[in-house]
Short mmCIF file of C-alpha atoms and ligand atoms in Angstrom, two decimals:
data_model
loop_
_atom_site.label_atom_id
_atom_site.label_comp_id
_atom_site.label_asym_id
_atom_site.label_seq_id
_atom_site.Cartn_x
_atom_site.Cartn_y
_atom_site.Cartn_z
CA MET A 1 137.82 14.81 198.41
CA ARG A 2 138.09 14.97 202.16
CA ARG A 3 140.09 17.90 203.48
CA LYS A 4 142.70 16.75 205.95
CA LEU A 5 142.21 17.84 209.55
CA PHE A 6 145.19 18.54 211.80
CA ALA A 7 144.04 18.79 215.39
CA ALA A 8 146.13 19.78 218.40
CA ASN A 9 145.18 18.20 221.72
CA TRP A 10 146.94 20.23 224.39
CA LYS A 11 145.66 17.95 227.17
CA MET A 12 146.36 19.39 230.68
CA ASN A 13 149.13 21.68 229.44
CA LEU A 14 149.47 25.45 228.91
CA THR A 15 147.96 28.18 231.03
CA PRO A 16 145.87 30.84 229.24
CA SER A 17 148.92 33.07 228.72
CA GLU A 18 151.12 30.18 227.55
CA GLY A 19 148.35 29.16 225.16
CA ARG A 20 148.10 32.69 223.82
CA SER A 21 151.85 32.76 223.13
CA LEU A 22 151.78 29.41 221.39
CA LEU A 23 148.88 30.49 219.19
CA ALA A 24 150.61 33.75 218.28
CA ALA A 25 153.65 31.73 217.18
CA LEU A 26 151.49 29.22 215.31
CA ARG A 27 149.69 32.01 213.48
CA ALA A 28 153.01 33.57 212.52
CA HIS A 29 153.86 30.23 210.87
CA LEU A 30 150.51 29.53 209.21
CA ASP A 31 148.64 32.80 208.58
CA PRO A 32 150.74 33.89 205.58
CA ASP A 33 149.69 30.70 203.73
CA ALA A 34 146.23 30.37 205.22
CA ALA A 35 144.38 30.59 201.90
CA THR A 36 146.58 27.96 200.22
CA LEU A 37 146.49 25.61 203.20
CA ALA A 38 142.70 25.94 203.46
CA ARG A 39 142.28 24.36 200.03
CA ASP A 40 143.06 20.90 201.30
CA ARG A 41 143.42 21.07 205.09
CA GLU A 42 141.86 22.39 208.26
CA VAL A 43 143.59 23.21 211.53
CA LEU A 44 142.12 22.90 215.01
CA VAL A 45 143.44 23.45 218.53
CA ALA A 46 141.83 21.98 221.65
CA PRO A 47 143.12 23.77 224.78
CA ALA A 48 142.21 22.87 228.35
CA PHE A 49 138.83 24.38 229.29
CA LEU A 50 140.28 27.33 231.21
CA ALA A 51 142.52 28.34 228.31
CA ILE A 52 139.62 28.38 225.84
CA PRO A 53 138.60 32.04 226.37
CA ALA A 54 142.18 33.29 225.86
CA ALA A 55 142.55 30.97 222.85
CA ALA A 56 139.32 32.29 221.33
CA GLN A 57 140.73 35.82 221.51
CA ALA A 58 144.10 34.76 220.16
CA LEU A 59 142.45 33.03 217.20
CA ALA A 60 140.16 35.93 216.22
CA GLY A 61 140.34 36.45 212.47
CA SER A 62 142.34 33.27 211.85
CA ALA A 63 141.37 30.13 209.94
CA ILE A 64 142.32 27.96 212.93
CA ALA A 65 139.28 26.42 214.61
CA LEU A 66 138.79 26.07 218.35
CA GLY A 67 138.06 22.74 219.99
CA ALA A 68 137.48 21.31 223.46
CA GLN A 69 138.78 18.09 224.98
CA ASN A 70 135.50 16.81 226.39
CA MET A 71 131.88 17.79 227.07
CA HIS A 72 129.02 16.46 229.16
CA PHE A 73 125.88 15.19 227.47
CA GLU A 74 123.38 16.95 229.72
CA ALA A 75 122.56 20.61 229.08
CA LYS A 76 123.01 21.61 232.73
CA GLY A 77 122.60 20.38 236.28
CA ALA A 78 124.35 18.65 239.15
CA PHE A 79 127.40 17.29 237.29
CA THR A 80 130.36 18.55 239.29
CA GLY A 81 133.47 19.10 237.21
CA GLU A 82 131.72 18.83 233.86
CA VAL A 83 131.18 21.40 231.09
CA SER A 84 128.13 21.81 228.83
CA ALA A 85 127.61 22.47 225.12
CA ALA A 86 126.31 26.00 225.74
CA MET A 87 129.44 26.88 227.76
CA LEU A 88 131.69 25.77 224.92
CA ARG A 89 129.61 27.36 222.18
CA TYR A 90 129.73 30.66 224.05
CA PHE A 91 133.44 30.86 223.24
CA GLY A 92 133.09 29.73 219.65
CA VAL A 93 134.13 26.11 220.11
CA SER A 94 133.29 24.19 216.94
CA HIS A 95 134.76 20.72 217.63
CA VAL A 96 134.77 18.54 220.74
CA ILE A 97 136.96 15.49 221.36
CA VAL A 98 135.02 12.69 223.07
CA GLY A 99 136.16 9.32 224.35
CA HIS A 100 139.87 10.10 224.37
CA SER A 101 141.67 7.06 225.77
CA GLU A 102 142.81 9.08 228.78
CA ARG A 103 139.13 9.81 229.55
CA ARG A 104 138.27 6.15 229.12
CA HIS A 105 141.18 4.63 231.01
CA LEU A 106 142.10 7.23 233.66
CA PHE A 107 138.60 8.58 234.33
CA GLY A 108 136.41 5.58 233.66
CA GLU A 109 134.29 6.88 230.81
CA SER A 110 132.25 4.06 229.33
CA ASP A 111 131.41 3.32 225.70
CA GLU A 112 127.85 4.36 226.46
CA SER A 113 128.87 7.69 228.00
CA VAL A 114 131.08 8.42 224.99
CA GLY A 115 128.13 7.75 222.66
CA ARG A 116 125.93 10.13 224.63
CA ARG A 117 128.61 12.82 224.62
CA ALA A 118 129.12 12.49 220.85
CA ALA A 119 125.37 12.80 220.25
CA ALA A 120 125.12 15.87 222.48
CA VAL A 121 128.00 17.53 220.62
CA ALA A 122 126.31 16.87 217.27
CA ALA A 123 122.91 18.02 218.60
CA ALA A 124 124.56 21.31 219.61
CA ARG A 125 125.78 21.65 215.99
CA MET A 126 129.41 21.15 216.83
CA THR A 127 131.64 18.42 215.39
CA PRO A 128 132.34 15.42 217.61
CA ILE A 129 135.80 13.87 217.29
CA VAL A 130 135.15 10.35 218.53
CA CYS A 131 138.33 8.60 219.70
CA VAL A 132 138.80 4.86 219.54
CA GLY A 133 141.82 2.68 220.13
CA GLU A 134 143.06 -0.54 221.67
CA THR A 135 145.49 -0.95 224.57
CA ALA A 136 148.86 -2.65 224.23
CA ALA A 137 147.49 -5.85 225.79
CA GLN A 138 144.51 -5.90 223.42
CA HIS A 139 146.83 -5.21 220.50
CA ASP A 140 149.21 -8.02 221.48
CA ALA A 141 146.28 -10.40 221.94
CA GLY A 142 145.08 -9.66 218.39
CA HIS A 143 141.90 -7.91 219.52
CA THR A 144 142.49 -4.56 217.83
CA LEU A 145 139.58 -4.61 215.40
CA GLU A 146 137.15 -6.11 217.88
CA VAL A 147 137.87 -3.33 220.41
CA VAL A 148 138.02 -0.46 217.93
CA LEU A 149 134.85 -1.46 216.10
CA ARG A 150 132.95 -1.94 219.36
CA GLN A 151 133.99 1.53 220.53
CA LEU A 152 133.00 2.91 217.13
CA GLN A 153 129.51 1.34 217.21
CA HIS A 154 128.83 2.74 220.69
CA GLY A 155 130.44 6.10 219.91
CA LEU A 156 128.16 6.65 216.92
CA ALA A 157 125.10 4.80 218.23
CA LEU A 158 123.03 7.96 218.70
CA ILE A 159 124.30 9.88 215.66
CA ALA A 160 121.87 10.25 212.74
CA PRO A 161 123.12 9.88 209.15
CA GLU A 162 122.58 13.58 208.46
CA GLN A 163 124.81 14.42 211.44
CA ALA A 164 127.41 11.82 210.57
CA THR A 165 128.81 13.55 207.48
CA THR A 166 130.62 16.12 209.59
CA ALA A 167 131.60 13.75 212.41
CA VAL A 168 135.26 12.87 212.81
CA ILE A 169 136.75 9.60 214.07
CA ALA A 170 140.22 9.46 215.61
CA TYR A 171 142.00 6.11 215.73
CA GLU A 172 144.54 6.34 218.53
CA PRO A 173 146.17 3.08 219.58
CA VAL A 174 146.74 3.51 223.32
CA TRP A 175 150.20 1.95 223.02
CA ALA A 176 151.20 4.75 220.64
CA ILE A 177 149.98 7.72 222.69
CA GLY A 178 152.83 9.69 224.20
CA THR A 179 155.17 6.73 223.83
CA GLY A 180 157.12 7.65 220.71
CA ARG A 181 155.97 4.30 219.29
CA THR A 182 153.80 5.14 216.26
CA ALA A 183 151.66 2.66 214.37
CA THR A 184 153.18 2.11 210.96
CA PRO A 185 151.25 3.73 208.10
CA GLU A 186 150.25 0.20 207.02
CA GLN A 187 148.97 -0.75 210.49
CA ALA A 188 147.00 2.48 210.76
CA GLN A 189 145.60 2.18 207.23
CA SER A 190 144.34 -1.32 207.88
CA VAL A 191 142.39 -0.15 210.95
CA HIS A 192 141.18 2.99 209.16
CA GLY A 193 139.99 0.87 206.24
CA ALA A 194 138.02 -1.36 208.63
CA ILE A 195 136.50 1.72 210.28
CA ARG A 196 135.52 3.08 206.87
CA SER A 197 133.77 -0.13 205.94
CA VAL A 198 131.77 -0.13 209.20
CA LEU A 199 130.80 3.48 208.50
CA ASP A 200 129.72 2.40 205.03
CA ASP A 201 127.50 -0.37 206.43
CA ARG A 202 125.97 2.01 208.94
CA PHE A 203 125.51 5.21 206.94
CA GLY A 204 125.92 4.26 203.27
CA ASN A 205 128.52 5.40 200.82
CA PRO A 206 128.31 9.17 200.35
CA VAL A 207 128.25 9.71 204.12
CA ALA A 208 130.99 7.18 204.93
CA ALA A 209 133.20 8.67 202.22
CA ALA A 210 132.84 12.14 203.75
CA ILE A 211 133.75 11.22 207.33
CA ARG A 212 137.31 12.09 208.32
CA ILE A 213 139.29 9.40 210.14
CA LEU A 214 142.31 10.87 211.93
CA TYR A 215 145.29 8.95 213.22
CA GLY A 216 146.72 9.84 216.63
CA GLY A 217 149.60 8.48 218.70
CA SER A 218 153.11 9.96 218.59
CA VAL A 219 152.55 11.85 215.34
CA THR A 220 155.60 14.00 214.62
CA GLU A 221 157.03 16.10 211.84
CA GLU A 222 159.12 13.04 210.87
CA ASN A 223 156.31 10.53 210.44
CA VAL A 224 153.35 12.66 209.37
CA ASP A 225 154.03 12.60 205.62
CA SER A 226 154.07 8.82 205.37
CA LEU A 227 150.91 8.51 207.47
CA MET A 228 149.07 11.08 205.33
CA ALA A 229 149.99 9.17 202.18
CA LYS A 230 147.51 6.42 203.10
CA PRO A 231 144.07 6.67 201.51
CA ASP A 232 141.96 6.44 204.66
CA ILE A 233 144.13 8.61 206.92
CA ASP A 234 142.48 12.00 206.80
CA GLY A 235 144.54 13.95 209.27
CA ALA A 236 146.09 13.69 212.69
CA LEU A 237 145.25 14.25 216.34
CA VAL A 238 148.47 15.45 217.87
CA GLY A 239 149.38 15.68 221.56
CA GLY A 240 153.04 16.20 222.50
CA ALA A 241 154.18 17.64 219.17
CA SER A 242 151.34 20.18 219.20
CA LEU A 243 152.87 21.98 222.19
CA LYS A 244 155.62 23.48 220.03
CA ALA A 245 154.50 25.93 217.35
CA ASP A 246 157.18 25.00 214.82
CA SER A 247 156.58 21.24 215.18
CA PHE A 248 152.82 21.55 214.87
CA ALA A 249 153.11 24.00 211.95
CA ARG A 250 155.33 21.48 210.16
CA ILE A 251 152.79 18.74 210.82
CA VAL A 252 150.04 20.96 209.38
CA ARG A 253 152.20 21.42 206.29
CA ALA A 254 152.42 17.67 205.71
CA LYS A 255 152.99 16.64 202.12
CA LEU A 256 149.64 15.62 200.65
CA GLN A 257 149.13 13.46 197.60
CA GLN A 258 145.95 15.08 196.39
CA GLY A 259 144.31 18.45 196.77
P1 PGA B 301 150.62 12.12 221.44
O1 PGA B 301 149.07 12.19 221.91
O2 PGA B 301 150.68 12.83 220.10
O3 PGA B 301 151.37 12.85 222.50
O4 PGA B 301 150.96 10.68 221.35
C1 PGA B 301 148.04 12.03 220.99
C2 PGA B 301 146.70 12.08 221.68
O5 PGA B 301 146.57 11.53 222.80
O6 PGA B 301 145.72 12.64 221.15
#
């Protein structure tokens, strides 16, 4: 079965020293049970770029993986403000979020750019976490699946089946991000199920069944258990609630139906 993945997206929060303190507190919560938790779940934190070196040190010897919030698709060159795969790998980054809705909507990243970023992450042998999700207006107009599945096709366009097994998708309805308004477990499951069936068409069954599909958007310690009870919800991408060690630790300890 798929191990659940609980990923913290710190966004533009926490300096290196604040990040170090948060990780020390998180480890105090999780390290004692690391072996038990590792049976059916993985934990990941994605700090801002400048906090990654301090986070790498703070995570030494822990089971918590290190992620980044974005990455450019070119190996190097004149791309002011961007960061490459080699720079992230240097610090032991294993997962990279691409196509987060804030990148798409605030910074103009296109479907095509997200697809190139995802492919570059996979080519560098890291795990891309490809984010998809509709805006409130698209949701209200009944265009959720059309938008999400289009973003999914572009996001995975350059990913080969042998790379896809380890890829991660994150469904994050834009109207649920940072708003306190979560999709219901039923709403999320219906989108996750549609994503799974597109993955099945594209990559075939064993691969599609291995791909984790995370839910993101106002995940909290209160709602995580009911979300994780759904068959195609394989973890969570957590923003606000990941900035407090006890909240995120509780989310990581979500009740799971199966091991
Ligand atoms: P939120 O953010 O948990 O604060 O809603 C989630 C995300 O944007 O990944």
